[in-house]
């Protein structure tokens, strides 16, 4: 696979399709797995790490569920390419540094990605556009079974799958849903929603996962607990709670539209005016403004651009994407100028 | 004169022509005069006030220099019309309330206006677009002489013209220049400029004169002292100091353009984007954004709109003007919506 080919492709996580696409960007399930008989990655010797990599590579090649997928060796691609893959939500930020013996399995639709030798030997991930954990589970479960036929996973009858960090032990499953909650944010309801969520075993993260801040009212909600429940129980629980949040967001959007139409219309058009005019713009400001326009489209305040254009911009305006578009390294200042030019071009009326 | 006819006219103070029009909006001279033999306005009886009004009215009618000018009785026009005249800089805010025995003489070019029974019996004002105190002085001096032939002004050989407030005694002259100083503001040089000015006997006021705040980097600079110097000495002093400020503003603009072109271009285009997009906008925000666009035109960052359009908007977006355009009273919220619509219409690309 040529990584550059991804540049002009729609990414699954921001396709803007799928169930409840007006409030849910994407759904994701990941499974943490380790190969039995080896140390966990953090305490493994360089030689063991290479062996793990080779074992997994051999297994992946035999899996029917991964037919056609590519295996990228992290040390054979540039750091810019690794950042690029993070921006496409195909791997974690932690997977960028120290590329030795680290790999990424990737299907060309960007639905499936498997990090090799991240915190665990395997981090299998399946992405689906919109609110669709069930389909993500169907796909990942098949891959997991396929891999389990060729690799013996570290497993305890009492605790379940063993993982480098005990918080993942058990199912090793994390289901996450990326939500867009501008109406709850505008009406200061997020705090109470988030407090309720944490009591129900879920946690909130920002756009790029653990340790990142929420921008533009995009929130990633996922299960905290992985032990003591079946995979489908965990997924059902997330789905049930998220459905309620979606309902509340939609009710609030409708009420904002009926009570504060002028203010929201003003906000949406100002966001559009700024994006269409700015000559220098940071990615944070861009996300915030695109978020407002996304709301404006959902509320039919504006008809253009198509959500597809917004999603494309969302991906392309990121630092590594911009530099790959430009074909060279850019300083943060140069990126802010390039980003503004790209946005003006894409949003031309 | 029908006040409504002024609505679609260019006002002299914002014509955008005249010397140094890129930094100087307008120049103004006013003379404070009182008719001998009557109390000052503040201590005059209602009957005296009426007599003063009648005396002045009779004198005005005979003046060749005021041929064709109209005399408006404040109590015969609506409060909205009085606010409208304040917005056109033809009279003071103080002249709006308690209209009894108050009047305004106005020529149809809006160059000359004379308030009757404001703080003094007469406040003669002459406006010129751009930096042109000399021409303003030529015109006002002729009117003053003309009036002096028909009214005996309160005058002391020792102190000069006597006025209700001792700060105006002497020449009774105040020369003011409305400056646009965005570059000095951006580079934090205004404080030092203003400190220097006060030591030289000048003061700084906002857009609408005494007690109003500066908005959009527009500053009105005028002489503090009126006693002990001849009129032409006072005017020469203002001109000399203002010329230096203009020079410094222009040097700073050039240096900003060479050193911070991208930042300024961004600021100018963002201002345009907001004005062309907003659905709700206050007059303060409008002034600030128009100020930025004015700078952008002077620096040739943008070619459109014509400065004339900016000046027109500057006048029309004010509360009383908006209400007269709409033909009815509007709440502040309604004005913000109407203002935004007017701006979008005028700035359509």
XYZ file of C-alpha atoms in Angstrom:
698
model
C 0.000 0.000 0.000
C 1.215 3.457 -0.836
C 0.337 5.688 2.099
C 0.109 8.668 -0.243
C -2.873 7.053 -1.956
C -4.885 7.550 1.231
C -4.467 11.317 0.992
C -7.327 11.908 -1.400
C -9.542 9.178 -0.006
C -12.517 9.492 2.277
C -11.624 8.069 5.639
C -14.150 5.719 7.217
C -14.184 7.599 10.490
C -15.321 10.788 8.805
C -17.419 9.580 5.917
C -20.452 11.327 7.353
C -22.698 8.360 6.621
C -24.174 5.601 8.754
C -26.862 5.663 11.435
C -27.385 8.953 13.323
C -24.681 10.633 11.274
C -25.918 14.095 12.305
C -24.700 13.560 15.865
C -22.379 10.552 15.648
C -19.185 10.863 13.623
C -17.996 7.314 13.990
C -18.015 4.185 16.106
C -14.927 2.205 16.958
C -14.135 -1.054 18.713
C -10.658 -2.154 19.668
C -9.451 -5.372 21.202
C -6.194 -5.667 23.150
C -4.434 -9.014 22.657
C -1.043 -10.459 23.574
C 0.745 -13.493 22.255
C 1.269 -16.180 24.901
C 4.833 -17.149 25.789
C 6.351 -13.692 25.340
C 6.849 -10.819 27.780
C 4.529 -7.880 27.426
C 5.950 -5.309 25.009
C 7.171 -2.936 27.733
C 9.446 -5.551 29.326
C 10.366 -7.520 26.196
C 13.928 -7.555 24.842
C 14.595 -6.121 21.374
C 14.927 -9.658 20.072
C 11.610 -10.750 21.576
C 9.926 -7.688 20.091
C 11.172 -8.692 16.652
C 9.943 -12.256 17.189
C 6.511 -11.009 18.219
C 6.422 -8.823 15.116
C 7.369 -11.753 12.882
C 4.861 -14.144 14.476
C 2.044 -11.653 14.047
C 3.066 -10.824 10.491
C 2.980 -14.506 9.570
C -0.444 -14.973 11.201
C -1.927 -11.877 9.535
C -0.889 -13.145 6.088
C -2.892 -16.338 6.630
C -6.102 -14.644 7.860
C -8.989 -14.651 5.349
C -10.569 -11.753 7.222
C -7.463 -9.661 6.507
C -7.090 -10.574 2.847
C -5.725 -7.668 0.856
C -4.649 -5.768 3.968
C -1.181 -4.211 3.989
C 1.383 -4.507 6.744
C 3.433 -1.389 7.306
C 6.624 -1.531 9.287
C 6.816 1.687 11.301
C 10.566 2.036 10.890
C 10.243 1.861 7.110
C 7.939 4.866 6.858
C 8.668 8.478 7.730
C 7.585 10.131 10.955
C 5.340 12.409 8.852
C 3.583 9.314 7.468
C 3.146 7.974 10.973
C 1.583 11.261 12.091
C -0.576 11.113 8.978
C -1.914 7.705 10.072
C -2.673 9.092 13.548
C -4.625 11.944 11.964
C -6.692 9.374 10.076
C -7.435 7.672 13.436
C -5.752 4.479 12.227
C -3.231 4.349 15.030
C -2.388 6.023 18.321
C -0.017 8.906 18.991
C 2.076 6.504 21.126
C 2.740 4.422 18.026
C 4.612 7.270 16.296
C 7.778 7.371 18.401
C 10.439 4.617 18.576
C 9.296 2.726 15.486
C 11.556 -0.287 16.023
C 9.567 -3.571 15.747
C 6.278 -1.690 15.505
C 3.842 -2.273 12.708
C 0.404 -1.464 11.389
C -1.945 -3.731 9.456
C -4.360 -1.729 7.354
C -7.134 -2.565 4.929
C -7.596 -0.195 2.020
C -11.026 0.971 3.219
C -9.494 2.142 6.514
C -12.080 0.106 8.407
C -9.617 -2.325 9.967
C -6.270 -1.450 11.489
C -4.085 -3.486 13.786
C -1.228 -1.929 15.731
C 1.581 -4.399 16.347
C 3.689 -3.826 19.458
C 1.967 -0.773 20.796
C 1.155 -1.131 24.524
C -0.050 -4.670 23.806
C 1.273 -7.024 21.137
C -1.911 -6.476 19.163
C -4.414 -3.674 19.208
C -7.092 -4.605 16.710
C -9.374 -1.732 15.691
C -12.484 -1.557 13.527
C -14.020 1.792 12.550
C -17.516 2.425 11.263
C -18.989 5.696 10.105
C -21.999 6.823 12.166
C -23.484 5.017 15.168
C -22.723 1.406 14.358
C -20.955 -0.496 17.139
C -22.885 -3.651 16.236
C -21.405 -3.843 12.752
C -17.964 -2.964 14.132
C -18.320 -5.829 16.598
C -19.379 -8.269 13.856
C -16.250 -7.415 11.837
C -13.760 -7.355 14.710
C -15.077 -10.540 16.254
C -14.410 -12.412 12.997
C -10.884 -10.997 12.745
C -10.194 -11.857 16.374
C -11.345 -15.465 15.832
C -9.325 -15.689 12.644
C -6.160 -14.478 14.396
C -6.809 -16.740 17.406
C -6.588 -19.753 15.118
C -3.046 -18.793 14.193
C -1.738 -17.157 17.412
C -2.145 -18.377 20.974
C -3.386 -15.353 22.929
C -2.444 -14.851 26.569
C -5.642 -15.800 28.372
C -6.599 -16.661 31.939
C -9.763 -18.686 32.574
C -10.359 -16.505 35.608
C -9.529 -13.005 34.256
C -9.933 -13.376 30.521
C -7.467 -11.839 28.067
C -4.298 -10.636 29.792
C -3.018 -7.183 28.906
C -0.036 -4.961 29.673
C -2.247 -2.579 31.640
C -4.750 -4.208 34.032
C -7.491 -1.739 33.010
C -7.773 -3.627 29.722
C -7.738 -7.134 31.152
C -10.878 -9.244 30.613
C -12.494 -8.672 27.272
C -9.706 -6.294 26.200
C -12.522 -4.429 24.536
C -12.999 -0.727 24.240
C -15.978 0.562 22.328
C -15.921 4.287 21.545
C -18.346 6.584 19.869
C -17.295 10.017 18.567
C -20.169 12.393 19.236
C -20.819 15.930 18.055
C -22.686 17.714 20.844
C -22.843 21.440 20.023
C -26.370 22.020 21.340
C -25.669 20.421 24.723
C -22.499 22.519 24.898
C -24.283 25.794 24.052
C -26.899 25.162 26.714
C -24.336 24.161 29.364
C -25.716 20.655 29.752
C -22.461 18.810 29.087
C -21.228 18.763 32.661
C -24.320 17.049 33.962
C -24.324 14.614 31.034
C -20.683 13.726 31.632
C -21.192 13.300 35.366
C -24.036 10.897 34.700
C -21.937 8.989 32.156
C -19.028 8.388 34.528
C -21.380 6.854 37.083
C -22.472 4.425 34.379
C -18.922 3.202 33.678
C -18.154 5.323 30.629
C -15.396 7.909 30.105
C -14.981 10.955 27.863
C -11.978 11.811 25.731
C -11.090 14.358 23.062
C -10.790 14.066 19.296
C -7.558 12.081 19.223
C -8.235 9.770 22.148
C -6.617 9.445 25.570
C -5.084 12.625 26.950
C -6.315 14.888 24.158
C -8.666 17.775 24.685
C -12.128 18.095 23.248
C -12.330 20.662 20.454
C -15.298 21.863 18.473
C -17.685 19.995 20.772
C -16.497 16.597 19.541
C -16.386 14.019 22.328
C -15.279 10.417 22.299
C -17.214 8.330 24.772
C -16.104 4.816 25.642
C -16.424 2.092 28.265
C -14.184 2.299 31.324
C -14.762 -1.276 32.511
C -13.643 -4.264 30.419
C -13.783 -7.034 33.003
C -16.758 -8.987 34.353
C -19.123 -8.495 31.420
C -19.440 -10.129 28.046
C -18.420 -8.183 24.955
C -22.020 -7.812 23.788
C -23.148 -6.646 27.244
C -20.461 -3.954 27.192
C -21.509 -2.828 23.704
C -25.219 -2.882 24.592
C -24.513 -0.696 27.621
C -22.598 1.910 25.550
C -25.287 1.909 22.863
C -28.081 2.378 25.368
C -26.416 5.330 27.103
C -25.229 6.985 23.901
C -28.741 6.703 22.435
C -30.026 8.735 25.338
C -27.349 11.408 24.845
C -28.170 11.585 21.129
C -31.840 12.029 21.991
C -31.052 14.854 24.377
C -28.747 16.553 21.850
C -31.422 16.383 19.146
C -34.182 17.699 21.419
C -31.913 20.561 22.450
C -31.061 21.348 18.818
C -34.756 21.568 17.968
C -35.457 23.788 20.950
C -32.493 26.058 20.114
C -33.812 26.374 16.574
C -37.259 27.389 17.738
C -36.099 29.722 20.521
C -32.767 31.137 19.321
C -32.922 30.880 15.566
C -31.469 34.341 14.917
C -28.494 33.831 17.261
C -27.656 30.412 15.812
C -28.074 31.633 12.241
C -25.700 34.492 13.047
C -23.167 32.120 14.610
C -23.278 29.710 11.668
C -22.907 32.424 9.036
C -20.105 34.122 10.949
C -18.261 30.792 11.107
C -18.682 30.473 7.351
C -17.558 34.070 6.803
C -14.399 33.523 8.829
C -13.505 30.246 7.114
C -14.091 31.759 3.689
C -11.985 34.847 4.510
C -9.145 33.972 6.879
C -5.584 34.021 5.564
C -4.110 32.434 8.710
C -5.954 29.846 10.771
C -5.001 27.263 13.404
C -6.402 23.745 13.382
C -8.205 24.351 16.682
C -10.075 27.356 15.325
C -10.857 25.424 12.152
C -12.359 22.520 14.089
C -14.471 24.901 16.176
C -15.809 26.703 13.093
C -16.408 23.503 11.111
C -18.292 22.212 14.139
C -20.613 25.236 14.037
C -21.185 24.814 10.304
C -21.948 21.124 10.789
C -24.670 22.153 13.228
C -25.918 24.758 10.732
C -26.282 22.131 8.029
C -28.128 19.758 10.350
C -30.531 22.561 11.325
C -30.957 23.513 7.639
C -29.699 27.030 8.366
C -27.318 26.670 5.433
C -27.540 24.327 2.486
C -23.966 24.453 1.313
C -21.379 23.010 1.594
C -22.202 19.321 1.510
C -21.268 17.500 4.744
C -18.785 15.534 2.629
C -16.818 18.723 2.004
C -16.757 19.498 5.726
C -15.524 16.003 6.527
C -12.867 16.191 3.836
C -11.667 19.514 5.264
C -11.674 18.053 8.740
C -9.156 15.449 7.602
C -7.089 17.507 5.186
C -6.573 20.524 7.429
C -4.517 18.481 9.920
C -0.749 19.158 10.123
C 0.583 15.963 8.527
C -2.098 15.967 5.826
C -1.296 19.575 4.917
C 2.391 18.777 4.630
C 1.729 15.747 2.462
C -0.568 17.845 0.253
C 2.193 20.439 -0.073
C 4.842 17.769 -0.618
C 7.215 19.230 1.934
C 7.704 20.037 5.612
C 5.945 23.209 6.772
C 6.475 25.235 9.935
C 3.373 25.741 12.121
C 3.093 29.304 10.723
C 3.295 28.058 7.142
C 0.688 25.410 7.921
C -1.729 28.050 9.239
C -1.424 29.934 5.940
C -1.711 26.784 3.811
C -4.699 25.616 5.881
C -6.522 28.907 5.337
C -5.896 28.718 1.572
C -7.157 25.129 1.409
C -10.318 26.031 3.323
C -11.063 29.047 1.100
C -10.625 26.869 -1.968
C -12.935 24.122 -0.683
C -15.603 26.496 0.640
C -15.752 28.833 -2.360
C -19.377 29.714 -2.864
C -35.396 71.673 5.166
C -36.753 68.162 5.397
C -34.486 66.239 7.751
C -35.370 63.014 5.941
C -33.648 64.355 2.820
C -30.319 64.143 4.635
C -30.707 60.381 5.053
C -29.385 59.459 1.637
C -26.829 62.255 1.466
C -23.103 62.091 2.032
C -22.276 63.911 5.197
C -19.348 66.340 5.068
C -17.667 64.807 8.091
C -17.432 61.416 6.436
C -17.075 62.230 2.765
C -13.666 60.573 2.718
C -12.156 63.389 0.665
C -9.886 66.302 1.490
C -6.226 66.455 2.487
C -4.767 63.351 4.215
C -8.089 61.548 3.952
C -6.432 58.179 4.618
C -5.746 59.133 8.242
C -7.953 62.177 8.862
C -11.709 61.733 8.709
C -12.653 65.357 9.228
C -11.679 68.695 10.724
C -13.982 70.847 12.753
C -13.888 74.286 14.316
C -16.485 75.614 16.707
C -16.849 79.013 18.299
C -18.736 79.611 21.545
C -20.582 82.941 21.623
C -23.124 84.583 23.913
C -25.386 87.530 23.312
C -24.598 90.470 25.579
C -27.287 91.640 27.994
C -28.763 88.210 28.719
C -27.925 85.624 31.380
C -26.017 82.593 30.264
C -28.390 79.818 29.148
C -28.040 77.777 32.355
C -29.313 80.616 34.563
C -31.697 82.272 32.087
C -35.463 82.278 32.661
C -37.721 80.534 30.132
C -38.728 83.923 28.805
C -35.098 85.049 28.352
C -34.328 81.786 26.574
C -37.125 82.473 24.110
C -35.865 86.048 23.590
C -32.338 84.781 22.918
C -33.734 82.272 20.427
C -35.731 84.989 18.640
C -32.799 87.445 18.530
C -30.512 84.837 17.049
C -33.131 83.671 14.563
C -33.584 87.247 13.324
C -29.817 87.753 13.015
C -29.285 84.453 11.179
C -31.892 85.392 8.579
C -29.958 88.560 7.750
C -26.537 86.903 7.400
C -25.256 86.563 3.834
C -22.891 83.832 4.972
C -25.903 81.781 6.092
C -28.036 82.287 3.022
C -30.128 79.226 2.285
C -29.487 77.710 5.701
C -32.473 76.279 7.597
C -33.368 76.950 11.182
C -34.807 73.955 13.010
C -36.621 74.407 16.284
C -35.708 71.431 18.451
C -39.170 71.157 19.969
C -40.750 70.912 16.531
C -38.804 67.828 15.514
C -38.918 64.339 17.028
C -36.340 63.010 19.449
C -35.377 60.462 16.780
C -34.604 63.324 14.383
C -32.523 65.021 17.052
C -30.528 61.816 17.602
C -30.192 61.566 13.843
C -28.573 65.032 13.767
C -26.178 64.008 16.550
C -25.175 60.929 14.539
C -24.355 63.213 11.614
C -22.131 65.249 13.964
C -24.246 68.355 13.405
C -25.076 68.880 17.056
C -24.166 67.579 20.494
C -25.824 64.854 22.545
C -26.649 67.535 25.164
C -28.807 69.293 22.594
C -31.230 66.328 22.315
C -32.937 66.562 25.707
C -35.232 69.427 26.863
C -35.799 70.925 23.411
C -37.568 74.055 24.652
C -36.042 77.237 23.096
C -33.280 75.241 21.483
C -32.526 75.422 17.792
C -30.164 74.376 15.056
C -29.116 76.342 11.989
C -27.983 74.056 9.198
C -26.779 74.543 5.664
C -27.729 71.865 3.181
C -24.144 70.718 2.657
C -23.845 69.961 6.382
C -20.709 72.110 6.541
C -22.147 74.770 8.837
C -24.292 74.155 11.876
C -25.125 76.510 14.729
C -26.629 75.253 17.964
C -28.829 77.859 19.614
C -29.125 77.683 23.399
C -26.882 74.717 24.047
C -24.359 75.468 26.835
C -23.745 78.878 25.226
C -26.260 80.979 23.329
C -24.444 80.115 20.100
C -22.184 77.260 19.228
C -21.092 77.833 15.638
C -19.540 74.795 13.959
C -17.896 74.286 10.585
C -16.936 70.797 9.346
C -14.520 69.920 6.581
C -13.736 66.508 5.209
C -10.073 65.521 5.640
C -7.346 67.577 7.298
C -8.494 71.117 6.605
C -8.716 73.351 9.661
C -7.563 76.344 7.594
C -10.571 76.202 5.291
C -12.863 75.568 8.267
C -11.407 78.662 9.929
C -11.885 80.775 6.790
C -15.582 79.825 6.641
C -16.340 80.115 10.361
C -14.512 83.443 10.712
C -16.725 84.963 8.006
C -19.893 83.636 9.670
C -18.730 84.910 13.060
C -18.085 88.396 11.639
C -21.408 88.367 9.841
C -23.270 87.432 13.035
C -21.273 89.963 15.078
C -22.658 92.732 12.889
C -26.175 91.794 13.913
C -25.704 90.575 17.518
C -23.616 92.158 20.274
C -21.514 89.307 21.669
C -20.535 89.226 25.331
C -16.886 90.268 25.216
C -14.322 91.489 27.728
C -11.310 93.460 26.498
C -9.220 91.591 29.039
C -10.536 87.985 28.685
C -12.058 87.950 25.219
C -15.370 86.244 24.494
C -17.249 85.331 27.659
C -18.707 81.839 27.912
C -20.893 79.788 30.271
C -17.932 77.564 31.163
C -14.617 79.367 31.814
C -12.677 76.718 29.852
C -14.098 78.227 26.667
C -13.493 81.872 27.535
C -11.089 83.807 25.305
C -11.298 82.836 21.679
C -14.187 80.468 22.377
C -12.519 78.334 19.761
C -12.157 74.606 19.669
C -10.486 73.028 16.693
C -10.826 69.247 16.447
C -9.493 66.692 14.062
C -10.941 63.187 13.801
C -8.069 60.797 13.239
C -7.993 57.138 12.278
C -4.949 55.602 13.967
C -5.139 51.810 13.580
C -1.396 51.258 13.056
C -0.386 53.235 16.155
C -3.004 51.275 18.080
C -1.796 47.863 16.818
C 1.771 48.692 17.785
C 0.820 50.055 21.222
C 2.139 53.533 20.497
C -1.079 55.400 21.326
C -0.396 55.866 25.017
C 2.903 57.613 24.443
C 1.406 59.719 21.642
C -1.488 60.780 23.845
C 0.773 61.598 26.775
C 2.864 63.822 24.550
C -0.246 65.506 23.178
C -1.627 66.465 26.590
C 1.629 68.177 27.468
C 1.192 70.288 24.331
C -2.252 71.532 25.344
C -4.379 69.115 23.326
C -6.981 66.575 24.499
C -8.360 63.313 23.098
C -11.999 62.335 22.805
C -14.029 59.531 21.214
C -16.146 59.434 18.082
C -19.042 61.508 19.371
C -17.071 64.087 21.338
C -16.839 64.831 25.026
C -17.399 61.881 27.338
C -17.643 59.282 24.574
C -15.240 56.393 24.167
C -12.951 55.803 21.265
C -14.097 52.950 19.047
C -12.445 51.441 16.015
C -9.293 53.478 16.612
C -11.005 56.760 15.777
C -9.803 59.620 17.962
C -10.868 63.226 18.083
C -8.009 65.518 19.039
C -8.625 69.143 19.959
C -7.133 72.101 21.774
C -7.575 72.302 25.540
C -6.586 75.978 25.910
C -8.653 78.746 24.315
C -7.306 81.792 26.174
C -4.099 83.772 25.652
C -3.482 82.882 22.032
C -4.897 84.151 18.769
C -7.256 81.917 16.809
C -4.709 81.311 14.083
C -1.998 80.479 16.634
C -4.285 77.881 18.195
C -5.063 76.366 14.797
C -1.409 76.389 13.738
C -0.476 74.569 16.925
C -3.091 71.828 16.367
C -2.072 71.445 12.724
C 1.599 71.153 13.568
C 1.076 68.460 16.199
C -1.491 66.510 14.188
C 0.840 66.524 11.175
C 3.432 64.771 13.263
C 0.916 62.152 14.446
C -0.189 61.564 10.858
C 3.438 61.103 9.831
C 3.994 58.569 12.589
C 0.792 56.679 11.726
C 1.793 56.474 8.060
C 5.338 55.324 8.819
C 3.938 52.660 11.127
C 1.436 51.525 8.481
C 4.243 51.104 5.966
C 6.367 49.195 8.433
C 3.441 46.946 9.412
C 2.859 46.212 5.743
C 6.458 45.209 5.170
C 6.878 43.234 8.409
C 3.417 41.824 9.164
C 1.709 41.667 5.827
C 0.213 38.199 6.356
C -1.230 39.059 9.791
C -2.773 42.306 8.565
C -4.125 40.702 5.421
C -5.719 38.023 7.591
C -7.233 40.626 9.922
C -8.643 42.681 7.055
C -10.196 39.713 5.263
C -11.637 38.330 8.480
C -13.272 41.699 9.147
C -14.758 41.591 5.669
C -15.892 37.993 6.139
C -17.666 38.843 9.378
C -19.375 41.947 7.973
C -20.510 40.040 4.893
C -21.842 37.135 6.971
C -23.184 38.340 10.315
C -26.927 38.248 10.943
C -26.724 40.219 14.206
C -24.172 42.959 14.811
C -23.781 45.846 17.261
C -22.655 49.295 16.165
C -19.449 49.003 18.201
C -18.406 45.806 16.444
C -19.336 47.364 13.105
C -17.156 50.414 13.726
C -14.228 48.208 14.747
C -14.532 46.047 11.626
C -15.071 48.995 9.263
C -11.977 50.557 10.818
C -9.929 47.469 9.925
C -11.276 47.457 6.371
C -10.469 51.154 6.000
C -6.873 50.330 6.891
C -6.935 47.434 4.409
C -8.019 49.735 1.608
C -5.327 52.296 2.447
C -2.688 49.534 2.424
C -4.091 48.177 -0.871
C -4.744 44.797 0.764
C -8.263 44.916 -0.641
C -9.580 46.911 -3.557
C -13.258 46.748 -2.806
C -15.415 48.295 -1.447
C -14.858 51.927 -2.326
C -14.123 54.116 0.715
C -17.377 55.931 -0.109
C -19.313 52.745 0.672
C -17.516 52.383 4.008
C -18.285 55.981 4.913
C -21.901 55.570 3.917
C -22.165 52.456 6.106
C -20.483 54.296 8.941
C -23.285 56.827 8.914
C -26.224 54.599 8.066
C -25.497 51.856 10.586
C -26.105 54.212 13.523
C -29.276 53.694 15.618
C -31.295 56.742 14.533
C -30.283 56.352 10.892
C -31.343 52.691 10.892
C -34.716 53.582 12.368
C -35.277 56.335 9.829
C -34.318 53.925 7.020
C -36.806 51.404 8.383
C -39.448 54.091 8.928
C -40.236 52.982 12.456
C -38.832 52.599 15.958
C -36.671 49.513 16.449
C -35.523 47.848 19.663
C -31.728 47.477 20.100
C -32.072 43.776 19.125
C -34.043 44.633 15.993
C -31.459 47.264 15.101
C -28.641 44.713 15.343
C -30.479 42.484 12.848
C -31.355 45.372 10.526
C -27.768 46.678 10.714
C -26.361 43.284 9.714
C -28.759 43.088 6.747
C -27.840 46.603 5.592
C -24.126 45.814 5.794
C -24.473 42.552 3.845
C -26.420 44.406 1.160
C -23.864 47.214 0.837
C -20.825 44.920 0.943
C -22.082 42.273 -1.477
C -19.126 41.234 -3.596
